[in-house]
C-alpha positions as a Python dict, from the first residue, in 0.01 Angstrom:
ca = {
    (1, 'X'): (0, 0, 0),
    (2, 'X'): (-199, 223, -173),
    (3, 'X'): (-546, 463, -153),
    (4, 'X'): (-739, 547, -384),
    (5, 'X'): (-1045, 850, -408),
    (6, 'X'): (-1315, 894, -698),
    (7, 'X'): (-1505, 1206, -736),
    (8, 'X'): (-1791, 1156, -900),
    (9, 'X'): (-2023, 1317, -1125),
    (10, 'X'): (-2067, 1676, -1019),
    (11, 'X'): (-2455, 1614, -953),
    (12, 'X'): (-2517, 1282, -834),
    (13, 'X'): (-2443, 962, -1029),
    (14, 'X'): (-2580, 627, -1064),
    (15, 'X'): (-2418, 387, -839),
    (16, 'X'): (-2273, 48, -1027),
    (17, 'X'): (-1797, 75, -836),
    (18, 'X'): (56, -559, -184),
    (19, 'X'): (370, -489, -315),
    (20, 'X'): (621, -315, -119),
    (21, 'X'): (377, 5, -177),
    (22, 'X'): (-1, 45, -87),
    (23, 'X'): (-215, 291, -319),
    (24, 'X'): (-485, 548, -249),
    (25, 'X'): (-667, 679, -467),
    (26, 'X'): (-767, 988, -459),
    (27, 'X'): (-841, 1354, -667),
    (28, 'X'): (-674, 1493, -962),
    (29, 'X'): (-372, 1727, -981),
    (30, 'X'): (-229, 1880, -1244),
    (31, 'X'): (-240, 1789, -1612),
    (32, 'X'): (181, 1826, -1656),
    (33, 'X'): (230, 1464, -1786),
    (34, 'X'): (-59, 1368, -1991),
    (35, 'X'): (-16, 1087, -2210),
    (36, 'X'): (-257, 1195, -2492),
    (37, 'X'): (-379, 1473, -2635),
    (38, 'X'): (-721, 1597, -2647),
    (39, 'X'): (-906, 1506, -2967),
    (40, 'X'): (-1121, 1792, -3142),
    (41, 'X'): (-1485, 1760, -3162),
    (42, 'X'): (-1482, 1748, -3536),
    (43, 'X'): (-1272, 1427, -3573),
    (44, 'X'): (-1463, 1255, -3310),
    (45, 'X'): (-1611, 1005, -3479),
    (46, 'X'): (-1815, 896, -3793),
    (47, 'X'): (-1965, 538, -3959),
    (48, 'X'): (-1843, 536, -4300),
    (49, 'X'): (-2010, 212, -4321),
    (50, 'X'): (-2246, 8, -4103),
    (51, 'X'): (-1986, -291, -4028),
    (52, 'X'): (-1727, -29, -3863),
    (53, 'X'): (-1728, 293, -3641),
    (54, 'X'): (-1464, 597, -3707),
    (55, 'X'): (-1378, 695, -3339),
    (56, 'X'): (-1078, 909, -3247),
    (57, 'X'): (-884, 819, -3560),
    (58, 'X'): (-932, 438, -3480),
    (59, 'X'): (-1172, 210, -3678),
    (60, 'X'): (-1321, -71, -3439),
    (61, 'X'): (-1562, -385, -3615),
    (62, 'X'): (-1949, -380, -3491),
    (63, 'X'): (-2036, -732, -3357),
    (64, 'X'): (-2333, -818, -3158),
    (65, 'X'): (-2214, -624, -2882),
    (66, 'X'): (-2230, -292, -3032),
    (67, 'X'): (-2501, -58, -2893),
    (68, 'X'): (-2339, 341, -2939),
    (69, 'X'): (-2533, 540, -3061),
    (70, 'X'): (-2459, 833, -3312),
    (71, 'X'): (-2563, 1114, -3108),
    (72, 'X'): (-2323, 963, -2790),
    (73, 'X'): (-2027, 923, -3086),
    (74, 'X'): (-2084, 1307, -3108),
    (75, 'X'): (-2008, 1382, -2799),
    (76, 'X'): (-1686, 1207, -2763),
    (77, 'X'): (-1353, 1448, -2834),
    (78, 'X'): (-1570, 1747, -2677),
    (79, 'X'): (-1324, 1729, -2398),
    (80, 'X'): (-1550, 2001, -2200),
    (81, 'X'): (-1326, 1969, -1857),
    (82, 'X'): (-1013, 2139, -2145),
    (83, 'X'): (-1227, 2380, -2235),
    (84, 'X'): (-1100, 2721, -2033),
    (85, 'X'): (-1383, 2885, -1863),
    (86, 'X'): (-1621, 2606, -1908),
    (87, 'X'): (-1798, 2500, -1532),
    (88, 'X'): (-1605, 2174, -1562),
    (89, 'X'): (-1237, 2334, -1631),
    (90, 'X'): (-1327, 2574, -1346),
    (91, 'X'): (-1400, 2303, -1103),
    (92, 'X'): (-1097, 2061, -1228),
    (93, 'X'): (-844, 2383, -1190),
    (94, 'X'): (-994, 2450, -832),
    (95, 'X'): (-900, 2103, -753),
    (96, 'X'): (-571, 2112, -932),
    (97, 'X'): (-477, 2398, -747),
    (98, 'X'): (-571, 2307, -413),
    (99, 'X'): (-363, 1928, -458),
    (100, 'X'): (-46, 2164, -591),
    (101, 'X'): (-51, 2354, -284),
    (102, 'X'): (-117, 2095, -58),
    (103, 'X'): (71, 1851, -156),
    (104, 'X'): (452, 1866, -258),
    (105, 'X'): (770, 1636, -306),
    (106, 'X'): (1094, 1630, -102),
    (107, 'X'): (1198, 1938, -394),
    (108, 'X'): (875, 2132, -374),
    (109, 'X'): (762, 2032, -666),
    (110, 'X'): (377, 1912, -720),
    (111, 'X'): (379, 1527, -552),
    (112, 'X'): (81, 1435, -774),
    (113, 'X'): (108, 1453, -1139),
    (114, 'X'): (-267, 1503, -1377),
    (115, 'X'): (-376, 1322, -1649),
    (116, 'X'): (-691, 1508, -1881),
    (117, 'X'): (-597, 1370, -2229),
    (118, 'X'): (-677, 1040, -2176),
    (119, 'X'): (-903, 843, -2453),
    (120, 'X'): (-1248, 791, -2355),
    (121, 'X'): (-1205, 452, -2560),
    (122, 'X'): (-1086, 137, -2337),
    (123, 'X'): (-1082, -245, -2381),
    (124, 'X'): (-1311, -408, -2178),
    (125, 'X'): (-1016, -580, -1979),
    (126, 'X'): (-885, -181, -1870),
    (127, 'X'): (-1232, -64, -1786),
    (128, 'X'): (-1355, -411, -1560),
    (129, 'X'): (-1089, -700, -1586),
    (130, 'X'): (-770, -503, -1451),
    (131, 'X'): (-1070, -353, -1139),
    (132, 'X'): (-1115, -689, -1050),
    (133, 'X'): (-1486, -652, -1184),
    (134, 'X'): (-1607, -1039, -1206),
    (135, 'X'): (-1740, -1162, -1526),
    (136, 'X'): (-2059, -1151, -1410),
    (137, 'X'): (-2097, -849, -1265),
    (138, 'X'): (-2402, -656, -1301),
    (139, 'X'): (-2190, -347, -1425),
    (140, 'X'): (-2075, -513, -1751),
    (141, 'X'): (-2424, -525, -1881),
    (142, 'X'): (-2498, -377, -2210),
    (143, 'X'): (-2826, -219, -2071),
    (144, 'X'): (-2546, 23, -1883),
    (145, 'X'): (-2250, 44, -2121),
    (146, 'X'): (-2193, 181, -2453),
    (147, 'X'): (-1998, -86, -2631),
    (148, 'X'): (-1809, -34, -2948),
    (149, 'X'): (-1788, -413, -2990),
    (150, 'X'): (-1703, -691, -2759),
    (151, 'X'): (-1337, -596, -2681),
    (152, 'X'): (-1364, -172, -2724),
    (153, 'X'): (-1635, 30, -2504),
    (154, 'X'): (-1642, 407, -2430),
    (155, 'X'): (-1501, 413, -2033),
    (156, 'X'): (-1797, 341, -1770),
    (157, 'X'): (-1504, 551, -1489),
    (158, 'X'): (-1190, 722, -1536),
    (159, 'X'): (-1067, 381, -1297),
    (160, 'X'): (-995, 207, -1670),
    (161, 'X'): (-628, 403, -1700),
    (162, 'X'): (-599, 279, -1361),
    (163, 'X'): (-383, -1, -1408),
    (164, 'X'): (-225, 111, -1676),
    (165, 'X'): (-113, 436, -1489),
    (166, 'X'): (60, 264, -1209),
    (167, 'X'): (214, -4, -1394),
    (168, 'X'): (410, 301, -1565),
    (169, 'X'): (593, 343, -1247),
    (170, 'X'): (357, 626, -1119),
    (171, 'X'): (270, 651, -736),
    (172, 'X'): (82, 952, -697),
    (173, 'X'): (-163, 1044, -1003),
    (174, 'X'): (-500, 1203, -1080),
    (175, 'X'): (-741, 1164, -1373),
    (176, 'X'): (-1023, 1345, -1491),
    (177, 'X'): (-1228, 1270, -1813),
    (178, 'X'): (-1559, 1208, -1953),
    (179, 'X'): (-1742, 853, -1911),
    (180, 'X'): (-1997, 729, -2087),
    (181, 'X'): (-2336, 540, -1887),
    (182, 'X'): (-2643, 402, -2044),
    (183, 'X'): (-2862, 662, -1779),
    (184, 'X'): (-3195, 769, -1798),
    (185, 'X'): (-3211, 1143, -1850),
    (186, 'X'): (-3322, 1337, -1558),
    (187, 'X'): (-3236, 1615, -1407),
    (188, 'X'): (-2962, 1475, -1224),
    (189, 'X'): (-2833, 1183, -1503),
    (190, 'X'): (-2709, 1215, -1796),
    (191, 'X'): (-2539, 976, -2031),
    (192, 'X'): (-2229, 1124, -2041),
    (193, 'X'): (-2055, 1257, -1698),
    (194, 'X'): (-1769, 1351, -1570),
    (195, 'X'): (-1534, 1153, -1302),
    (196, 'X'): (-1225, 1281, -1140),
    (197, 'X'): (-1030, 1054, -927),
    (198, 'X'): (-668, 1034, -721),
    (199, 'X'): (-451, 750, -661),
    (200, 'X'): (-126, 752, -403),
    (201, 'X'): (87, 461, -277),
    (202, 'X'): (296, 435, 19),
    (203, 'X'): (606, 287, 111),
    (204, 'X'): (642, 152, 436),
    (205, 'X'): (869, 484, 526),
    (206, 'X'): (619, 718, 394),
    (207, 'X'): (344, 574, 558),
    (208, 'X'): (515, 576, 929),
    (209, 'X'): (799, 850, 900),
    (210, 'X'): (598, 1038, 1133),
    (211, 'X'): (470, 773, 1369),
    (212, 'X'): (661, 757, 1697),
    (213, 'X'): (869, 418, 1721),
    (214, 'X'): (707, 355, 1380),
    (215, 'X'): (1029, 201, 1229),
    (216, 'X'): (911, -147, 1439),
    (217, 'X'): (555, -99, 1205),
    (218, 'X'): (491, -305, 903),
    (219, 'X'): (286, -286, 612),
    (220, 'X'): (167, -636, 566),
    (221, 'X'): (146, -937, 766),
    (222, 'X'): (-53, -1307, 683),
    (223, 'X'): (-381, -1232, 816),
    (224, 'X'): (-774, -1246, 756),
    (225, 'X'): (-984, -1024, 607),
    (226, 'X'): (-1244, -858, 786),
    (227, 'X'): (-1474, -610, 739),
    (228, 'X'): (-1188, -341, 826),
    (229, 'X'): (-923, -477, 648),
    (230, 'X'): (-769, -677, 393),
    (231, 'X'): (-588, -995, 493),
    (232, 'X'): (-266, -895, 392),
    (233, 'X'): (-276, -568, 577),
    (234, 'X'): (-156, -464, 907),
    (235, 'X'): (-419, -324, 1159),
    (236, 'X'): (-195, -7, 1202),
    (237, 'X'): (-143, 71, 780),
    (238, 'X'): (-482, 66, 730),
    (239, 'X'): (-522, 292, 1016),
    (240, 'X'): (-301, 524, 920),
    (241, 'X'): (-426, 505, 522),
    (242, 'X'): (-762, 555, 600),
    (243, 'X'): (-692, 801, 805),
    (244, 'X'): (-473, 984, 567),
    (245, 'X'): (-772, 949, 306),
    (246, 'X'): (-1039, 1120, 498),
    (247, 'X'): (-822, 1385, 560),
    (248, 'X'): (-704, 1442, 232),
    (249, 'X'): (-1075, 1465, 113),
    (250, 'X'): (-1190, 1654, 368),
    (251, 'X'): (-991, 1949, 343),
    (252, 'X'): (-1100, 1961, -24),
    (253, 'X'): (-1414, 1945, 6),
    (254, 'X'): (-1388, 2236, 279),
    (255, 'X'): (-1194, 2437, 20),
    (256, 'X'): (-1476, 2380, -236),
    (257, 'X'): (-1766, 2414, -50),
    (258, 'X'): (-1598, 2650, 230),
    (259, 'X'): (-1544, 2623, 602),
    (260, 'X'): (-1836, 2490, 853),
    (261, 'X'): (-1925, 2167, 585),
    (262, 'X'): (-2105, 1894, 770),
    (263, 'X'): (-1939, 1572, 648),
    (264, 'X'): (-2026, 1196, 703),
    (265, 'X'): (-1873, 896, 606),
    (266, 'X'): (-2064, 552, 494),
    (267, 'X'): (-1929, 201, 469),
    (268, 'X'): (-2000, 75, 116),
    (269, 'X'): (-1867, -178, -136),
    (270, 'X'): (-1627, -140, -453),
    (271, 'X'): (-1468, -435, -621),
    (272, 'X'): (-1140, -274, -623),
    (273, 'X'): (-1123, -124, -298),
    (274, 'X'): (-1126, -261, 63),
    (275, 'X'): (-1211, -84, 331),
    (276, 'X'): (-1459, 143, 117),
    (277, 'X'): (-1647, 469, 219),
    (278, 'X'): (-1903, 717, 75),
    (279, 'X'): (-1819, 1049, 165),
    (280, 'X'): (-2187, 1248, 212),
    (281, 'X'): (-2178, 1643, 249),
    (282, 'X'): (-2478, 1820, 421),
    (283, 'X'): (-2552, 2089, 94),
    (284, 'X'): (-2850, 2322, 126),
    (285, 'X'): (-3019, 2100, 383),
    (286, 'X'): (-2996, 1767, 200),
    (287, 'X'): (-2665, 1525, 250),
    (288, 'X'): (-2540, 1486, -77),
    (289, 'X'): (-2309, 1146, -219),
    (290, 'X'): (-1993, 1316, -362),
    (291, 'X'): (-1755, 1072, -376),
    (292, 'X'): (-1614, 709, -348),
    (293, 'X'): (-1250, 620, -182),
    (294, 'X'): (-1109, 320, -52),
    (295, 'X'): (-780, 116, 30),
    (296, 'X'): (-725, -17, -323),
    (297, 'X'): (-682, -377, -318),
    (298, 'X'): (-314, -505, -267),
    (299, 'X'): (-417, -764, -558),
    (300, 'X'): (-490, -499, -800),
    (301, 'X'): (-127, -357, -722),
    (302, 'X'): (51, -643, -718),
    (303, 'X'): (-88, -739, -1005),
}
């Protein structure tokens, strides 16, 4: 069974999204692991000709889906949350730090693993297909995506490695990366953002290890979804998931906005997550959206 928890762009951000283990999702850790390496500004991309676009050493076709622009191309390989010093590095370490210390394996070692390198260049199947996104979903229009061509786009959320993190045998996992939205500039949007977001799953011992008489618990029965659960979950797991969630998000929001936060949670709706929740932090008078979580869907893991 697994969790999962996205935090969003560090203003606010326009709104769009079992196996033996159930996920969360949750905040980045540390960036041992990554599977790719930064890409300097310089190479980032170029249109040698108007049939193809030059992107991170990669040539993709233009069709009739193509709608980057040049100046967006420019900003891809800036990697600004890699930069030391910069706002977003100092935010992503904070975050790093307080998941290393927090959180730690049976040897003491850090029990989520980071992932920065990432490329901000995904099929459309990673970035809505493997989420579960239907077809016609409003979030695959062009109006809000950059598209490279029908198959390539620049990532809408860091959720696009999603799949392909787990499915490397990973349990425990944060990203962090630039994503690119078709936004109107204000002074809160901006086409290109920046998403951080956390993934664990749990075994049926991790999940009730501490539970008294929790070895008679189970994971998953053959229910009926409701508006609290998923039908193949038990009452108890998603409980004890959601519970674990809040928590986890709670005491980092308390380390990064310091002790006395006001906090509220709202119901909401992901495709890829079931329960879902907005958490809302009460910031120089105003309550302020800050992030998305959820139980991911056991379909999604499964699949």
């Amino acid at each position: 069974m697994a969790m999962l928890w996205k935090f969003m762009r560090v203003a606010k951000y326009s709104k769009t999204a079992l196996s033996p283990k159930v996920e969360v999702r949750g905040i980045p850790t540390s960036s041992r692991h990554s599977s790719s390496k930064s890409v300097p500004s310089d190479f980032a991309a170029s249109t040698p000709c108007s049939n193809t676009v030059e992107l991170l050493g990669n040539s993709y076709p233009q069709d009739d889906y193509s709608n980057v622009t040049e100046k967006i191309l420019s900003k891809v390989g800036k990697n600004l949350h890699n930069k030391k010093h910069h706002p977003l590095w100092l935010i992503k370490e904070r975050v790093k730090d307080h998941f290393y210390k927090q959180y730690t394996g049976r040897r003491g070692t850090p029990l989520f693993s980071v992932y920065d390198g990432l490329s901000p260049v995904v099929t459309v199947q990673q970035n809505f297909d493997s989420l579960l996104i239907p077809p016609n979903h409003i979030s695959r229009r062009k109006e809000d995506n950059y598209y490279l061509n029908r198959d390539h786009m620049l990532r809408a959320h860091t959720s696009a490695h999603q799949w392909d993190l787990i499915h490397s045998g990973l349990d425990a996992f944060l990203a962090v990366g630039d994503v690119y939205r078709r936004d109107t500039i204000d002074n809160t949007h901006y086409p290109v953002f920046h998403q951080m977001e956390g993934v664990r799953l749990f075994s049926c011992h991790e999940l009730f290890s501490n539970i008294k008489d929790g070895e008679g618990l189970q994971l998953f029965e053959q229910g009926h979804r409701t508006p609290h659960k998923q039908e193949c979950h038990t009452m108890e797991a998603v409980r004890l998931v959601e519970f674990n969630l809040k928590q986890v998000l709670t005491k980092l929001m308390t380390q990064l906005f310091g002790d006395g936060l006001q906090v509220r949670w709202v119901d909401c709706y992901f495709p890829f997550t079931h329960p879902s929740f907005e958490m809302e932090i009460n910031f120089q008078g105003e309550w302020l959206e800050v992030l998305g979580c959820g139980v991911m869907e056991q379909q999604l893991v499964n699949s």
